[in-house]
């Protein structure tokens, strides 16, 4: 499959996801009636159809593909038709003079007509045309790789933002749970205070903790609104279509296994669009150098045509064919400078490939470490939430029985809140780490996303 066909197939995949899932009017307006949910796949599909960076990369790839056709056209003969009409001040020869014979002179007339059918063909150019076609094809492949790279970047950005909305909502939920617990404690202290079984300082302490929790919740809600609007900008939707109530929680499918580093590195070197783009640009630079070197050879052109001469009283025509050999003896150093420039550009492209390979290995190591770290953090925070929940429950029972202190209970509730918020963030960071690894390797697309991530509860 050609790079253009591959791009069209990927675009069609995104369009199918979008058309089969997105409603016709606004999403928020139909939420209650149709139960619409803005899933991660839908959000990504909309971004791929809307975001200007993807559309610009696609247009650049189309332009590069068209340049291949323009380069290949130099292999074909050039045919031109021409017609003219000229009015002279004084009578002019109606046709060329081919012999000095008074009886063979053409007529003179002030109005002359002309017509021609000409062709030209470059028989030899030192290999410049071949090199130009190879360079154009390499540039087209590089543009297609850049398009894939842009798509992967948008998928990763939308996923990160989508998870950011869910994380921010999880933080708000954790604040709500903390506020509910503190409200219950305030009511309990108020009851005991009325019975004379609690001190005023106990009520002040819980009121202060409750006010602090409510202030933190205000900040969390503001952060949630910002990230929701950011998601709307990414996918080209009104802010009311990216409210967290319309989003679907996401989880990893059955803890997908990750290949070892050697396998991932091999895959990265084979399919990463970053590396493919750098390598194709090197091919294009080398082709450009060969095209310049072709100018040191003579060029041979064939040409010919049928030329007609006419005037109001008659018409005559003649054919002509020829060949031209051309070699620029002196160009003022232009060829040497062009050769030096093309050689330097080739060196630049070669070092760019080496740099891309180094950066790919570095990014792969970072991504692998992030996956391991995030997975371990999820496991640790899950245990932390379980333990903190049990501690808070025990402290609450002890406080109710008069064996505990309010300070210990409030501290336990605060630690439980922190652990819950950290667990939500850790789970989303693990998904984001998997997505980033897929982007670095070069396998991130809608199909991969739907295969690895599923809707949670």
Coordinates of C-alpha atoms in Angstrom, one line a residue:
X1 CA 0.0 0.0 0.0
X2 CA 1.4 3.4 -0.9
X3 CA 1.8 6.1 1.7
X4 CA -1.1 8.1 0.3
X5 CA -3.3 5.1 0.3
X6 CA -2.3 4.4 3.9
X7 CA -3.1 7.9 4.9
X8 CA -6.5 7.7 3.2
X9 CA -7.2 4.4 5.0
X10 CA -6.4 5.8 8.4
X11 CA -8.5 8.9 7.7
X12 CA -11.4 6.6 6.7
X13 CA -11.0 4.6 9.9
X14 CA -11.3 7.8 12.0
X15 CA -14.3 9.0 9.9
X16 CA -16.1 5.7 10.5
X17 CA -15.6 5.9 14.2
X18 CA -16.8 9.5 14.2
X19 CA -19.8 9.0 11.9
X20 CA -21.0 5.8 13.6
X21 CA -20.8 7.3 17.1
X22 CA -21.3 11.1 17.0
X23 CA -24.8 12.5 17.0
X24 CA -26.0 15.0 14.5
X25 CA -27.0 17.9 16.8
X26 CA -25.1 18.9 19.9
X27 CA -24.0 16.1 22.2
X28 CA -25.1 17.8 25.4
X29 CA -28.6 18.4 24.1
X30 CA -29.1 14.8 23.4
X31 CA -27.4 13.3 26.5
X32 CA -30.5 12.8 28.5
X33 CA -32.6 11.6 25.5
X34 CA -30.1 9.3 23.8
X35 CA -27.7 8.5 26.6
X36 CA -24.7 9.7 24.5
X37 CA -21.3 9.3 26.0
X38 CA -18.1 11.0 24.7
X39 CA -15.8 8.0 24.8
X40 CA -12.1 8.4 24.4
X41 CA -12.2 6.9 20.9
X42 CA -14.9 9.4 19.9
X43 CA -12.9 12.3 21.2
X44 CA -9.8 11.1 19.4
X45 CA -11.7 10.5 16.1
X46 CA -13.1 14.0 16.3
X47 CA -9.7 15.6 17.0
X48 CA -8.2 13.7 14.0
X49 CA -11.0 15.1 11.8
X50 CA -10.7 18.6 13.1
X51 CA -7.3 19.6 14.5
X52 CA -5.4 21.9 12.1
X53 CA -2.1 20.3 12.8
X54 CA -3.4 17.0 11.3
X55 CA -5.1 18.7 8.4
X56 CA -2.0 20.7 7.6
X57 CA 0.2 17.6 7.7
X58 CA -2.2 15.9 5.4
X59 CA -2.1 18.8 3.0
X60 CA 1.7 18.8 3.1
X61 CA 1.7 15.1 2.3
X62 CA -0.6 15.7 -0.7
X63 CA 1.7 18.4 -1.9
X64 CA 4.7 16.2 -1.7
X65 CA 2.9 13.4 -3.5
X66 CA 2.0 15.8 -6.3
X67 CA 5.7 16.8 -6.5
X68 CA 6.5 13.2 -7.5
X69 CA 4.2 13.5 -10.5
X70 CA 5.8 16.8 -11.4
X71 CA 9.3 15.2 -11.2
X72 CA 8.3 12.2 -13.3
X73 CA 6.9 14.5 -16.0
X74 CA 10.4 15.3 -17.0
X75 CA 10.7 11.8 -18.5
X76 CA 8.0 12.5 -21.1
X77 CA 8.3 14.6 -24.2
X78 CA 7.0 18.1 -24.1
X79 CA 4.4 18.9 -26.8
X80 CA 3.2 22.4 -27.4
X81 CA 0.7 24.0 -29.8
X82 CA 0.9 27.6 -30.7
X83 CA -1.2 29.9 -32.9
X84 CA -0.7 33.6 -33.5
X85 CA -1.9 36.6 -35.6
X86 CA 0.3 39.7 -36.2
X87 CA -0.4 43.0 -37.9
X88 CA 2.7 44.9 -39.2
X89 CA 3.1 48.5 -40.1
X90 CA 4.9 47.6 -43.3
X91 CA 4.4 44.4 -45.4
X92 CA 6.4 41.5 -44.1
X93 CA 7.6 38.2 -45.6
X94 CA 4.8 35.6 -45.2
X95 CA 7.3 32.7 -45.0
X96 CA 11.0 32.1 -44.5
X97 CA 13.4 32.5 -47.5
X98 CA 15.1 29.2 -48.2
X99 CA 17.0 30.1 -51.5
X100 CA 18.2 33.2 -53.4
X101 CA 15.9 32.8 -56.3
X102 CA 13.8 35.8 -57.4
X103 CA 11.0 33.5 -58.5
X104 CA 11.0 31.6 -55.2
X105 CA 10.6 34.7 -52.9
X106 CA 7.4 34.5 -50.8
X107 CA 4.7 37.1 -50.8
X108 CA 4.7 40.2 -48.6
X109 CA 1.7 41.1 -46.4
X110 CA 0.9 43.2 -43.4
X111 CA -1.2 40.6 -41.7
X112 CA 0.4 37.3 -40.9
X113 CA -0.8 34.1 -39.2
X114 CA 1.3 31.5 -37.6
X115 CA 0.8 28.1 -36.1
X116 CA 3.1 25.4 -34.8
X117 CA 3.1 22.0 -33.2
X118 CA 6.4 21.5 -31.3
X119 CA 7.9 18.7 -29.3
X120 CA 11.1 18.5 -27.1
X121 CA 12.7 15.6 -25.3
X122 CA 15.7 15.6 -23.1
X123 CA 17.7 12.5 -24.1
X124 CA 20.5 12.8 -21.5
X125 CA 21.0 15.0 -18.5
X126 CA 23.7 13.2 -16.5
X127 CA 21.2 11.4 -14.2
X128 CA 19.6 14.5 -12.8
X129 CA 16.1 13.5 -13.6
X130 CA 16.5 10.1 -12.0
X131 CA 17.8 11.7 -8.9
X132 CA 15.0 14.3 -8.8
X133 CA 12.4 11.6 -9.0
X134 CA 14.0 9.6 -6.2
X135 CA 14.3 12.8 -4.1
X136 CA 10.6 13.6 -4.7
X137 CA 9.5 10.2 -3.7
X138 CA 11.6 10.3 -0.6
X139 CA 10.1 13.7 0.3
X140 CA 6.6 12.3 -0.2
X141 CA 7.5 9.4 2.1
X142 CA 8.9 11.8 4.7
X143 CA 5.8 13.9 4.5
X144 CA 3.6 10.9 5.0
X145 CA 5.7 9.9 8.1
X146 CA 5.3 13.4 9.4
X147 CA 1.5 13.1 9.0
X148 CA 1.6 9.8 11.0
X149 CA 3.7 11.5 13.6
X150 CA 1.3 14.4 13.9
X151 CA -1.6 12.0 14.2
X152 CA 0.1 10.1 17.0
X153 CA 0.9 13.3 18.8
X154 CA -2.8 14.4 18.7
X155 CA -4.0 11.0 19.9
X156 CA -1.6 11.2 22.8
X157 CA -2.6 14.8 23.6
X158 CA -6.3 14.1 23.4
X159 CA -5.8 11.0 25.6
X160 CA -3.8 13.0 28.1
X161 CA -6.4 15.8 28.3
X162 CA -9.3 13.3 28.5
X163 CA -7.6 11.5 31.4
X164 CA -6.9 15.0 32.9
X165 CA -10.6 15.6 32.9
X166 CA -11.3 12.3 34.6
X167 CA -8.5 12.9 37.1
X168 CA -9.7 16.4 38.0
X169 CA -13.2 14.9 38.4
X170 CA -11.8 12.2 40.7
X171 CA -10.2 14.9 42.8
X172 CA -13.5 16.8 43.1
X173 CA -15.1 13.5 44.1
X174 CA -12.5 12.9 46.7
X175 CA -13.1 16.4 48.1
X176 CA -16.8 15.7 48.2
X177 CA -16.2 12.5 50.2
X178 CA -13.9 14.4 52.6
X179 CA -16.5 17.2 53.0
X180 CA -19.2 14.6 53.6
X181 CA -17.1 13.0 56.4
X182 CA -16.3 16.3 57.9
X183 CA -19.9 17.4 57.8
X184 CA -20.9 14.2 59.6
X185 CA -18.2 14.9 62.2
X186 CA -19.4 18.4 62.7
X187 CA -23.0 17.2 63.3
X188 CA -21.7 14.7 65.8
X189 CA -19.7 17.3 67.7
X190 CA -22.6 19.7 67.6
X191 CA -24.8 17.1 69.2
X192 CA -22.3 16.4 71.9
X193 CA -21.7 20.1 72.4
X194 CA -25.4 20.6 73.0
X195 CA -25.3 17.8 75.6
X196 CA -22.2 19.3 77.2
X197 CA -20.1 16.3 76.3
X198 CA -17.7 18.1 73.9
X199 CA -15.6 21.2 74.1
X200 CA -16.0 24.3 71.9
X201 CA -12.5 23.8 70.5
X202 CA -13.6 20.5 69.1
X203 CA -16.3 22.2 67.0
X204 CA -13.9 25.0 66.0
X205 CA -11.4 22.4 64.9
X206 CA -13.8 20.5 62.7
X207 CA -15.3 23.8 61.3
X208 CA -11.8 24.9 60.3
X209 CA -11.1 21.5 58.6
X210 CA -14.4 21.7 56.8
X211 CA -13.8 25.3 55.5
X212 CA -10.4 24.2 54.3
X213 CA -11.8 21.2 52.4
X214 CA -14.5 23.4 50.8
X215 CA -11.9 25.9 49.7
X216 CA -9.8 23.1 48.2
X217 CA -12.9 21.8 46.4
X218 CA -13.5 25.3 44.8
X219 CA -9.9 25.1 43.4
X220 CA -10.5 21.6 42.2
X221 CA -13.7 22.5 40.4
X222 CA -11.9 25.5 38.7
X223 CA -9.1 23.2 37.5
X224 CA -11.8 20.7 36.2
X225 CA -13.4 23.5 34.2
X226 CA -10.1 24.5 32.6
X227 CA -9.2 21.0 31.5
X228 CA -12.7 20.4 30.2
X229 CA -12.4 23.5 28.0
X230 CA -9.0 22.4 26.9
X231 CA -10.5 19.1 25.7
X232 CA -13.2 21.0 23.8
X233 CA -10.6 23.1 22.0
X234 CA -8.7 19.9 21.0
X235 CA -11.7 18.2 19.4
X236 CA -13.5 21.3 18.1
X237 CA -16.5 21.0 20.3
X238 CA -18.5 23.4 22.5
X239 CA -17.5 23.2 26.2
X240 CA -20.8 21.8 27.1
X241 CA -20.0 18.7 25.0
X242 CA -16.9 17.9 27.1
X243 CA -18.4 18.0 30.5
X244 CA -17.2 15.2 32.7
X245 CA -20.8 13.9 33.0
X246 CA -20.6 13.0 29.3
X247 CA -17.2 11.3 29.5
X248 CA -16.6 7.6 30.2
X249 CA -14.1 6.3 32.7
X250 CA -11.3 4.3 31.0
X251 CA -9.2 1.4 32.2
X252 CA -6.5 -0.8 30.8
X253 CA -7.7 -4.1 29.3
X254 CA -6.4 -7.0 31.5
X255 CA -3.0 -5.4 32.2
X256 CA -1.5 -5.8 28.6
X257 CA 1.9 -7.4 28.6
X258 CA 4.8 -5.2 27.5
X259 CA 7.6 -6.6 25.4
X260 CA 11.2 -6.5 26.5
X261 CA 13.4 -3.4 25.7
X262 CA 15.2 -5.2 22.8
X263 CA 12.0 -6.0 21.0
X264 CA 10.6 -2.6 21.6
X265 CA 13.8 -1.0 20.3
X266 CA 13.7 -3.1 17.2
X267 CA 10.1 -2.2 16.5
X268 CA 10.9 1.5 17.1
X269 CA 13.7 1.4 14.6
X270 CA 11.5 -0.3 12.0
X271 CA 8.2 1.7 12.3
X272 CA 8.7 4.9 14.2
X273 CA 7.5 7.8 12.0
X274 CA 10.2 10.0 13.5
X275 CA 13.0 7.7 12.3
X276 CA 11.3 7.0 9.0
X277 CA 11.0 10.7 8.3
X278 CA 14.6 11.4 9.1
X279 CA 15.8 8.5 6.9
X280 CA 13.7 9.6 4.0
X281 CA 15.0 13.1 4.3
X282 CA 18.5 11.6 4.1
X283 CA 17.5 9.8 0.9
X284 CA 16.1 13.0 -0.5
X285 CA 19.3 14.9 0.4
X286 CA 21.5 12.3 -1.3
X287 CA 19.2 12.4 -4.3
X288 CA 19.5 16.2 -4.4
X289 CA 23.3 15.9 -4.4
X290 CA 23.2 13.4 -7.3
X291 CA 21.0 15.8 -9.2
X292 CA 23.5 18.6 -8.7
X293 CA 26.4 16.4 -9.8
X294 CA 24.4 15.6 -13.0
X295 CA 24.9 19.3 -14.1
X296 CA 28.6 18.5 -14.6
X297 CA 27.7 16.4 -17.6
X298 CA 26.5 17.7 -21.0
X299 CA 22.8 17.6 -21.8
X300 CA 21.4 16.3 -25.1
X301 CA 18.0 17.5 -26.2
X302 CA 15.9 16.4 -29.2
X303 CA 13.4 18.8 -30.7
X304 CA 11.2 19.2 -33.7
X305 CA 7.8 20.3 -35.0
X306 CA 5.5 21.4 -37.8
X307 CA 5.5 25.1 -38.4
X308 CA 2.8 26.9 -40.5
X309 CA 2.9 30.4 -42.0
X310 CA -0.2 32.1 -43.4
X311 CA -1.7 35.3 -44.6
X312 CA -5.1 36.2 -45.9
X313 CA -4.3 34.9 -49.4
X314 CA -2.4 31.7 -48.7
X315 CA -0.8 29.3 -46.3
X316 CA 2.4 27.2 -46.2
X317 CA 4.0 24.9 -43.7
X318 CA 7.3 23.0 -43.1
X319 CA 8.7 20.5 -40.6
X320 CA 11.9 20.7 -38.6
X321 CA 13.8 18.3 -36.4
X322 CA 17.0 18.7 -34.5
X323 CA 19.3 17.8 -31.6
X324 CA 21.1 20.0 -29.2
X325 CA 24.2 19.2 -27.1
X326 CA 24.8 21.7 -24.3
X327 CA 27.6 22.0 -21.8
X328 CA 28.2 25.1 -19.7
X329 CA 31.9 25.8 -19.8
X330 CA 31.9 28.6 -17.2
X331 CA 29.2 29.3 -14.6
X332 CA 31.0 31.6 -12.3
X333 CA 31.3 28.9 -9.6
X334 CA 27.6 28.2 -9.4
X335 CA 27.9 24.5 -10.0
X336 CA 30.7 24.0 -7.5
X337 CA 28.8 26.0 -4.9
X338 CA 25.7 24.0 -5.5
X339 CA 27.6 20.8 -5.2
X340 CA 29.2 21.9 -2.0
X341 CA 25.8 22.9 -0.6
X342 CA 24.2 19.6 -1.5
X343 CA 27.1 17.7 0.1
X344 CA 26.7 19.8 3.3
X345 CA 22.9 19.2 3.3
X346 CA 23.5 15.4 3.0
X347 CA 25.9 15.5 6.0
X348 CA 23.2 17.4 7.9
X349 CA 20.6 14.9 7.1
X350 CA 22.9 12.0 8.0
X351 CA 23.6 13.5 11.4
X352 CA 19.9 14.2 11.9
X353 CA 19.3 10.5 11.4
X354 CA 21.9 9.6 14.1
X355 CA 20.4 12.2 16.4
X356 CA 16.8 10.8 15.9
X357 CA 18.1 7.3 16.7
X358 CA 19.7 8.5 19.9
X359 CA 16.6 10.5 20.9
X360 CA 14.4 7.5 20.0
X361 CA 16.4 5.2 22.4
X362 CA 16.3 7.9 25.1
X363 CA 12.6 8.4 24.7
X364 CA 12.0 4.7 24.7
X365 CA 13.9 4.2 28.0
X366 CA 11.9 7.0 29.5
X367 CA 8.6 5.6 28.3
X368 CA 9.5 2.1 29.6
X369 CA 10.5 3.4 33.0
X370 CA 7.3 5.4 33.2
X371 CA 5.2 2.4 32.4
X372 CA 6.9 0.3 35.2
X373 CA 6.8 3.2 37.6
X374 CA 3.1 4.0 37.0
X375 CA 2.1 0.4 37.3
X376 CA 4.0 0.0 40.6
X377 CA 2.5 3.3 41.9
X378 CA -1.1 2.0 41.1
X379 CA -0.5 -1.1 43.1
X380 CA 1.1 0.8 46.0
X381 CA -1.7 3.5 46.1
X382 CA -4.4 0.8 46.0
X383 CA -2.9 -0.7 49.1
X384 CA -2.6 2.8 50.6
X385 CA -6.2 3.5 50.0
X386 CA -7.3 0.2 51.6
X387 CA -5.1 0.8 54.7
X388 CA -6.1 4.5 55.1
X389 CA -9.8 3.6 54.8
X390 CA -9.4 1.1 57.6
X391 CA -7.5 3.5 59.7
X392 CA -10.1 6.2 59.2
X393 CA -12.9 3.7 60.0
X394 CA -11.1 2.6 63.2
X395 CA -10.4 6.2 64.3
X396 CA -14.1 7.1 63.7
X397 CA -15.3 4.2 65.8
X398 CA -12.8 5.0 68.5
X399 CA -13.9 8.6 68.5
X400 CA -17.6 7.6 68.8
X401 CA -16.7 5.3 71.7
X402 CA -14.7 8.1 73.4
X403 CA -11.4 6.2 73.1
X404 CA -9.9 8.3 70.3
X405 CA -9.2 11.9 69.6
X406 CA -10.7 14.2 67.1
X407 CA -7.3 15.2 65.8
X408 CA -6.4 11.6 65.0
X409 CA -9.7 11.1 63.1
X410 CA -9.3 14.3 61.1
X411 CA -5.8 13.4 60.2
X412 CA -6.9 9.9 59.1
X413 CA -9.6 11.4 56.9
X414 CA -7.1 13.8 55.3
X415 CA -4.7 11.0 54.6
X416 CA -7.5 8.9 53.1
X417 CA -8.5 11.8 50.9
X418 CA -4.9 12.3 49.7
X419 CA -4.6 8.5 49.0
X420 CA -7.8 8.4 47.0
X421 CA -6.9 11.4 44.8
X422 CA -3.4 9.9 44.3
X423 CA -4.9 6.5 43.2
X424 CA -7.1 8.1 40.6
X425 CA -4.2 10.1 39.2
X426 CA -1.9 7.0 39.3
X427 CA -4.4 4.9 37.3
X428 CA -4.7 7.6 34.6
X429 CA -0.9 8.1 34.6
X430 CA -0.5 4.4 33.8
X431 CA -2.8 4.6 30.8
X432 CA -1.0 7.8 29.7
X433 CA 2.4 6.0 30.1
X434 CA 1.2 3.2 27.9
X435 CA 0.0 5.6 25.3
X436 CA 3.3 7.5 25.3
X437 CA 5.2 4.2 24.9
X438 CA 3.0 3.3 21.9
X439 CA 3.7 6.8 20.4
X440 CA 7.4 6.4 20.8
X441 CA 7.4 3.0 19.3
X442 CA 5.2 4.1 16.4
X443 CA 2.2 1.9 16.9
X444 CA -0.3 4.4 18.3
X445 CA -3.5 4.7 16.4
X446 CA -7.3 4.4 17.0
X447 CA -7.2 0.6 16.6
X448 CA -4.4 0.3 19.2
X449 CA -6.3 2.6 21.6
X450 CA -9.5 0.6 21.3
X451 CA -7.5 -2.6 21.8
X452 CA -5.7 -1.5 24.9
X453 CA -8.1 0.8 26.6
X454 CA -11.8 0.1 27.5
X455 CA -14.6 1.9 29.2
X456 CA -14.5 1.5 33.0
X457 CA -17.2 1.9 35.6

